[in-house]
Each structure stands twice: as structure tokens, then as C-alpha cells.
Amino acid sequence: MRAAAYAAGMTQRLVVIGGDATGMSAASQARRRRGVGELEIIAFERGRHTSYSACGIPYWVAGDVDDPNALVARTAEEHRARDIDLRLGTEAVEIDLDGRRVRTREQDGGAEAWTGFDHLVIATGAVPVRPPIPGIDADGVHGVQTLDDGEALMAGIDRRVVHDAVVVGGGYIGVEMAEAMLRHGLRVTLLERDEQPPPA
Ligand SMILES: Cc1cc2nc3c(=O)[nH]c(=O)nc-3n(C[C@H](O)[C@H](O)[C@H](O)COP(=O)(O)OP(=O)(O)OC[C@H]3O[C@@H](n4cnc5c(N)ncnc54)[C@H](O)[C@@H]3O)c2cc1C
């Protein structure tokens, strides 16, 4: 129905790429300013969670937070109830600026589709530096950016007998993760290439 209104030029469409803090704040603010009859809002998030607190991942790994769902500030259902068409597990893989459309791929099954837009917000976050060293993609090597990363880390700890953890990077996230690993009873080594850890 809404897609038909957009296709007929009766409403405009905002497409948001990235469904965490920035993307869903933009989508929510747009919905507050424009009603459903004026603006259709579609948000694509390639992960399985939306509006989560990445800041809470070390506390969840440490056991201070029991359930990763406690780190979700607003669920997909809550966004959808506010007329934001949030599509999880859907990655934007190409932007056709001339055609004003985005190509997406579903993480399950790989189905692809083009979605037109009048307005586009790119809120894909920053990418943590993964040093180009041998073994960086080996099993048991984890990053911590998204809740999906946190789930993979926790599953790794549950699945195998783990005695030692090495944390690469002595910034505040590295120190928080080192403390979290200690709470699992592991021997922890924290590696920092500078003489001093970065200031907090
Ligand atoms: C472990 C950790 C601890 C932190 N602690 C603190 C703290 O204590 N205090 C503080 O202020 N900040 C902290 N931060 C930083 C804070 O979490 C970020 O500033 C904030 O998450 C940025 O939000 P964002 O929406 O811009 O980006 P992100 O949170 O990175 O979200 C980007 C989203 O875009 C999605 N995405 C990426 N590419 C695509 C694509 N092509 N198609 C569809 N979706 C895509 C990703 O899956 C992701 O969900 C921490 C971050 C981490 C990782």
C-alpha cells in the first residue's frame, strides 16, 4: 500500500542504511517530523539487532548484564509500531545515485532487491582496525563492534575449554574487554604497541 503510494509519487521515501544508534535516531526523528502520509521510512540493518548499546558489550561479556536483549534500547517491533519499516539481516551492497536506489542482499538466502529513495541516510558506523597480520581471521579471533560480535565471542567461550585470552589494543574498550575476560577466570594478556596506554 505504502510502496504503491511511493511509486505513484504520492509520498516520499527515506532509506536508512545501518540500524543502530545513528541510523535509528535519524529514522525516528524523521518520523516525528513527517507523518506516514508524507514519508515512507525503510531502514536496512545487516545484523540481527537494532538500537543496541555497543558500549554495554564488555559488561555483558563480564556477566554484569545477563541478557543481550537488555542492551537493546528499542526493539525492531517498537520501531515498526512507529511506522518505520525496519528490515534486519539485510545488507546494502550498492547505491545507484543516478537511479536513486539501493541494492540490498538478505543475509539468509542471499535474495537481492532494489529499493528506490528520495532521501538516503548512511549510518554504517566506523570499522574497527584489524591489523593485517597472519591468523587475524583464525577461529577464536573476535572483534567487538556489534551485538552479533558479542554473541559470537560468548558462544566461542562456551563452546571450548578456554584458559588464556589475548586482547589486542589497550584503549578503553581493550581494557574493558580484558577485565571482562578476567571475570571468566582466564589468564589475560593485553597488548598495546605504544609505550603508554591511550588516555581514557
Ligand atoms: C565495545 C564498545 C564499547 C563502547 N563504549 C562506549 C562508551 O563507553 N561510551 C561511548 O560514548 N561510546 C562507546 N562506544 C562507541 C559507540 O558504541 C558508538 O559511537 C556508536 O555505536 C555509534 O553508533 P552508529 O550507529 O553510528 O554506528 P554503529 O553502532 O557501528 O552501527 C552501524 C550499524 O550499521 C550496520 N551496517 C554496516 N554496514 C551496513 C550495510 N552495508 N548494510 C546494512 N547495515 C550495515 C552495522 O551492522 C551496525 O549495526 C563503544 C563501542 C564499542 C564497540
CSV table of C-alpha atoms and ligand atoms in Angstrom, one decimal:
chain,number,residue,atom,x,y,z
A,1,MET,CA,0.0,0.0,0.0
A,2,ARG,CA,2.8,2.4,1.1
A,3,ALA,CA,5.1,1.2,-1.7
A,4,ALA,CA,2.2,1.9,-4.1
A,5,ALA,CA,1.8,5.5,-2.8
A,6,TYR,CA,5.6,6.0,-3.2
A,7,ALA,CA,5.5,4.5,-6.7
A,8,ALA,CA,2.6,6.8,-7.6
A,9,GLY,CA,4.6,9.8,-6.3
A,10,MET,CA,2.1,10.5,-3.5
A,11,THR,CA,4.7,10.1,-0.7
A,12,GLN,CA,8.4,10.5,-0.5
A,13,ARG,CA,10.7,7.7,0.8
A,14,LEU,CA,13.6,7.9,3.2
A,15,VAL,CA,16.0,4.9,3.2
A,16,VAL,CA,18.4,4.4,6.1
A,17,ILE,CA,21.4,2.1,5.9
A,18,GLY,CA,22.5,0.9,9.3
A,19,GLY,CA,20.1,0.2,12.2
A,20,ASP,CA,22.0,1.2,15.3
A,21,ALA,CA,22.2,4.4,17.2
A,22,THR,CA,22.7,6.9,14.4
A,23,GLY,CA,20.5,5.3,11.8
A,24,MET,CA,17.5,4.7,14.0
A,25,SER,CA,17.8,8.1,15.6
A,26,ALA,CA,17.6,9.6,12.1
A,27,ALA,CA,14.7,7.4,11.2
A,28,SER,CA,12.9,8.2,14.5
A,29,GLN,CA,13.5,11.9,14.1
A,30,ALA,CA,12.2,11.8,10.5
A,31,ARG,CA,9.1,10.0,11.7
A,32,ARG,CA,8.5,12.6,14.4
A,33,ARG,CA,8.7,15.4,11.8
A,34,ARG,CA,6.8,13.7,8.9
A,35,GLY,CA,3.7,11.5,9.2
A,36,VAL,CA,3.1,8.3,7.3
A,37,GLY,CA,1.1,10.0,4.6
A,38,GLU,CA,4.1,12.2,3.8
A,39,LEU,CA,7.1,10.0,4.2
A,40,GLU,CA,7.7,6.3,4.0
A,41,ILE,CA,10.8,5.2,6.0
A,42,ILE,CA,12.7,2.0,5.3
A,43,ALA,CA,15.8,1.0,7.4
A,44,PHE,CA,18.2,-1.7,6.4
A,45,GLU,CA,20.4,-3.4,9.1
A,46,ARG,CA,22.6,-6.3,8.1
A,47,GLY,CA,22.8,-7.7,11.7
A,48,ARG,CA,20.2,-9.3,13.8
A,49,HIS,CA,19.8,-6.4,16.3
A,50,THR,CA,18.8,-2.8,16.2
A,51,SER,CA,19.3,0.2,18.5
A,52,TYR,CA,21.7,-1.7,20.7
A,53,SER,CA,24.3,-0.4,23.1
A,54,ALA,CA,27.7,-1.5,21.8
A,55,CYS,CA,29.1,0.2,25.0
A,56,GLY,CA,27.4,-2.5,27.0
A,57,ILE,CA,29.1,-5.4,25.3
A,58,PRO,CA,32.1,-5.6,27.7
A,59,TYR,CA,29.6,-5.6,30.7
A,60,TRP,CA,27.6,-8.4,29.1
A,61,VAL,CA,30.8,-10.4,28.5
A,62,ALA,CA,31.8,-9.7,32.1
A,63,GLY,CA,28.5,-11.1,33.3
A,64,ASP,CA,27.2,-7.8,34.8
A,65,VAL,CA,24.4,-7.8,32.2
A,66,ASP,CA,22.6,-11.2,31.9
A,67,ASP,CA,20.8,-10.9,28.7
A,68,PRO,CA,22.0,-9.2,25.4
A,69,ASN,CA,18.4,-8.0,24.9
A,70,ALA,CA,18.9,-5.7,27.9
A,71,LEU,CA,21.3,-3.8,25.7
A,72,VAL,CA,18.6,-3.1,23.1
A,73,ALA,CA,17.2,0.4,23.7
A,74,ARG,CA,14.4,0.0,21.2
A,75,THR,CA,13.3,-3.3,19.6
A,76,ALA,CA,12.6,-3.9,15.9
A,77,GLU,CA,8.9,-4.3,16.9
A,78,GLU,CA,8.8,-0.9,18.6
A,79,HIS,CA,10.3,0.8,15.6
A,80,ARG,CA,7.8,-1.0,13.3
A,81,ALA,CA,5.0,0.1,15.6
A,82,ARG,CA,6.1,3.7,14.8
A,83,ASP,CA,5.8,3.1,11.1
A,84,ILE,CA,9.4,2.5,10.4
A,85,ASP,CA,9.9,-0.4,8.1
A,86,LEU,CA,13.0,-1.9,9.7
A,87,ARG,CA,14.5,-4.9,7.8
A,88,LEU,CA,17.0,-6.8,9.8
A,89,GLY,CA,19.5,-9.2,8.2
A,90,THR,CA,19.5,-7.1,5.1
A,91,GLU,CA,22.8,-5.6,3.8
A,92,ALA,CA,23.0,-2.7,1.4
A,93,VAL,CA,25.6,-3.7,-1.2
A,94,GLU,CA,25.3,-1.0,-3.8
A,95,ILE,CA,24.0,2.6,-4.1
A,96,ASP,CA,22.9,3.8,-7.6
A,97,LEU,CA,22.9,7.6,-7.1
A,98,ASP,CA,21.7,8.4,-10.6
A,99,GLY,CA,18.8,5.9,-10.3
A,100,ARG,CA,18.2,6.9,-6.6
A,101,ARG,CA,18.0,3.4,-5.5
A,102,VAL,CA,19.8,0.9,-3.2
A,103,ARG,CA,20.6,-2.7,-3.9
A,104,THR,CA,20.2,-5.0,-0.9
A,105,ARG,CA,21.1,-8.6,-0.1
A,106,GLU,CA,19.4,-10.7,2.6
A,107,GLN,CA,21.9,-12.4,4.8
A,108,ASP,CA,19.7,-15.6,4.8
A,109,GLY,CA,19.4,-16.9,1.3
A,110,GLY,CA,21.1,-14.0,-0.5
A,111,ALA,CA,17.9,-12.7,-2.1
A,112,GLU,CA,18.6,-9.3,-3.7
A,113,ALA,CA,16.3,-6.3,-4.4
A,114,TRP,CA,16.5,-2.7,-5.5
A,115,THR,CA,14.7,-0.1,-3.3
A,116,GLY,CA,14.2,3.4,-4.5
A,117,PHE,CA,14.6,6.5,-2.3
A,118,ASP,CA,14.1,10.3,-2.3
A,119,HIS,CA,16.4,10.7,0.8
A,120,LEU,CA,19.2,8.5,1.9
A,121,VAL,CA,21.0,8.3,5.3
A,122,ILE,CA,24.2,6.2,5.5
A,123,ALA,CA,24.8,5.3,9.1
A,124,THR,CA,27.0,2.3,8.8
A,125,GLY,CA,29.3,3.3,11.7
A,126,ALA,CA,33.1,3.0,11.9
A,127,VAL,CA,35.1,-0.1,11.1
A,128,PRO,CA,37.5,-1.3,13.8
A,129,VAL,CA,41.1,-1.6,12.6
A,130,ARG,CA,42.0,-5.3,12.2
A,131,PRO,CA,45.8,-5.3,11.7
A,132,PRO,CA,46.9,-7.2,8.6
A,133,ILE,CA,48.8,-9.9,10.4
A,134,PRO,CA,48.8,-13.7,9.7
A,135,GLY,CA,46.0,-15.5,11.6
A,136,ILE,CA,43.8,-12.5,12.0
A,137,ASP,CA,40.8,-14.4,10.6
A,138,ALA,CA,41.5,-17.7,12.5
A,139,ASP,CA,38.8,-19.4,14.6
A,140,GLY,CA,38.8,-17.9,18.1
A,141,VAL,CA,39.8,-14.4,17.0
A,142,HIS,CA,36.9,-12.0,17.7
A,143,GLY,CA,36.1,-8.3,17.2
A,144,VAL,CA,33.7,-6.4,19.4
A,145,GLN,CA,31.6,-3.9,17.5
A,146,THR,CA,28.1,-5.3,17.2
A,147,LEU,CA,25.9,-7.4,19.4
A,148,ASP,CA,26.4,-10.2,16.8
A,149,ASP,CA,30.1,-9.9,17.5
A,150,GLY,CA,29.4,-10.2,21.3
A,151,GLU,CA,27.2,-13.3,20.7
A,152,ALA,CA,30.0,-14.9,18.6
A,153,LEU,CA,32.5,-14.3,21.4
A,154,MET,CA,30.3,-15.6,24.1
A,155,ALA,CA,29.5,-18.7,22.0
A,156,GLY,CA,33.2,-19.2,21.5
A,157,ILE,CA,33.9,-19.1,25.2
A,158,ASP,CA,31.0,-21.5,25.9
A,159,ARG,CA,31.9,-24.0,23.2
A,160,ARG,CA,35.6,-24.7,24.0
A,161,VAL,CA,37.8,-25.0,27.0
A,162,VAL,CA,39.5,-21.6,27.2
A,163,HIS,CA,42.4,-20.8,29.6
A,164,ASP,CA,44.0,-17.8,28.0
A,165,ALA,CA,42.8,-14.6,26.4
A,166,VAL,CA,44.9,-12.0,24.5
A,167,VAL,CA,43.4,-8.6,24.0
A,168,VAL,CA,45.0,-6.5,21.2
A,169,GLY,CA,44.7,-2.8,21.8
A,170,GLY,CA,44.9,-1.0,25.1
A,171,GLY,CA,42.3,1.7,24.6
A,172,TYR,CA,39.3,1.8,26.9
A,173,ILE,CA,37.4,-0.9,25.0
A,174,GLY,CA,40.5,-3.2,25.2
A,175,VAL,CA,40.9,-2.6,28.9
A,176,GLU,CA,37.1,-3.2,29.5
A,177,MET,CA,37.4,-6.5,27.5
A,178,ALA,CA,40.5,-7.5,29.4
A,179,GLU,CA,38.6,-7.0,32.7
A,180,ALA,CA,35.6,-9.0,31.3
A,181,MET,CA,37.9,-11.9,30.4
A,182,LEU,CA,39.4,-11.9,33.9
A,183,ARG,CA,35.8,-12.4,35.2
A,184,HIS,CA,35.7,-15.6,33.1
A,185,GLY,CA,38.8,-16.8,35.1
A,186,LEU,CA,41.1,-16.6,32.1
A,187,ARG,CA,44.8,-15.6,32.1
A,188,VAL,CA,44.7,-12.3,30.2
A,189,THR,CA,47.5,-10.6,28.2
A,190,LEU,CA,46.8,-7.1,27.0
A,191,LEU,CA,48.9,-5.9,24.0
A,192,GLU,CA,49.5,-2.3,23.3
A,193,ARG,CA,52.0,-1.1,20.7
A,194,ASP,CA,52.6,2.3,22.4
A,195,GLU,CA,54.7,2.8,25.5
A,196,GLN,CA,51.7,4.0,27.4
A,197,PRO,CA,48.0,3.0,27.1
A,198,PRO,CA,46.0,5.7,25.3
A,199,PRO,CA,44.5,8.3,27.7
A,200,ALA,CA,40.9,7.5,28.7
B,1,LIG,C1,32.8,-2.3,22.7
B,1,LIG,C2,32.4,-0.9,22.6
B,1,LIG,C3,32.3,-0.1,23.7
B,1,LIG,C4,31.9,1.3,23.5
B,1,LIG,N1,31.8,2.0,24.7
B,1,LIG,C5,31.4,3.3,24.6
B,1,LIG,C6,31.3,4.2,25.7
B,1,LIG,O1,31.5,3.7,26.8
B,1,LIG,N2,30.9,5.4,25.5
B,1,LIG,C7,30.6,6.0,24.3
B,1,LIG,O2,30.2,7.1,24.1
B,1,LIG,N3,30.7,5.2,23.2
B,1,LIG,C8,31.1,3.9,23.3
B,1,LIG,N4,31.3,3.1,22.2
B,1,LIG,C9,31.0,3.7,20.8
B,1,LIG,C10,29.5,3.7,20.5
B,1,LIG,O3,29.0,2.4,20.6
B,1,LIG,C11,29.4,4.2,19.0
B,1,LIG,O4,29.8,5.5,19.0
B,1,LIG,C12,28.0,4.0,18.5
B,1,LIG,O5,27.6,2.7,18.5
B,1,LIG,C13,28.0,4.6,17.0
B,1,LIG,O6,26.7,4.3,16.5
B,1,LIG,P1,26.4,4.2,15.0
B,1,LIG,O7,25.0,3.9,14.8
B,1,LIG,O8,27.0,5.5,14.3
B,1,LIG,O9,27.4,3.1,14.4
B,1,LIG,P2,27.4,1.5,14.8
B,1,LIG,O10,27.0,1.3,16.2
B,1,LIG,O11,28.7,1.0,14.3
B,1,LIG,O12,26.2,0.9,13.9
B,1,LIG,C14,26.3,0.8,12.5
B,1,LIG,C15,25.4,-0.3,12.0
B,1,LIG,O13,25.3,-0.3,10.6
B,1,LIG,C16,25.2,-1.7,10.2
B,1,LIG,N5,25.8,-1.8,8.9
B,1,LIG,C17,27.1,-1.5,8.5
B,1,LIG,N6,27.2,-1.7,7.1
B,1,LIG,C18,25.9,-2.0,6.7
B,1,LIG,C19,25.4,-2.2,5.4
B,1,LIG,N7,26.1,-2.2,4.3
B,1,LIG,N8,24.0,-2.5,5.3
B,1,LIG,C20,23.3,-2.6,6.4
B,1,LIG,N9,23.7,-2.3,7.6
B,1,LIG,C21,25.0,-2.0,7.8
B,1,LIG,C22,26.1,-2.5,11.3
B,1,LIG,O14,25.7,-3.8,11.3
B,1,LIG,C23,25.7,-1.7,12.5
B,1,LIG,O15,24.6,-2.2,13.2
B,1,LIG,C24,31.6,1.8,22.3
B,1,LIG,C25,31.7,1.0,21.1
B,1,LIG,C26,32.1,-0.4,21.3
B,1,LIG,C27,32.2,-1.2,20.0
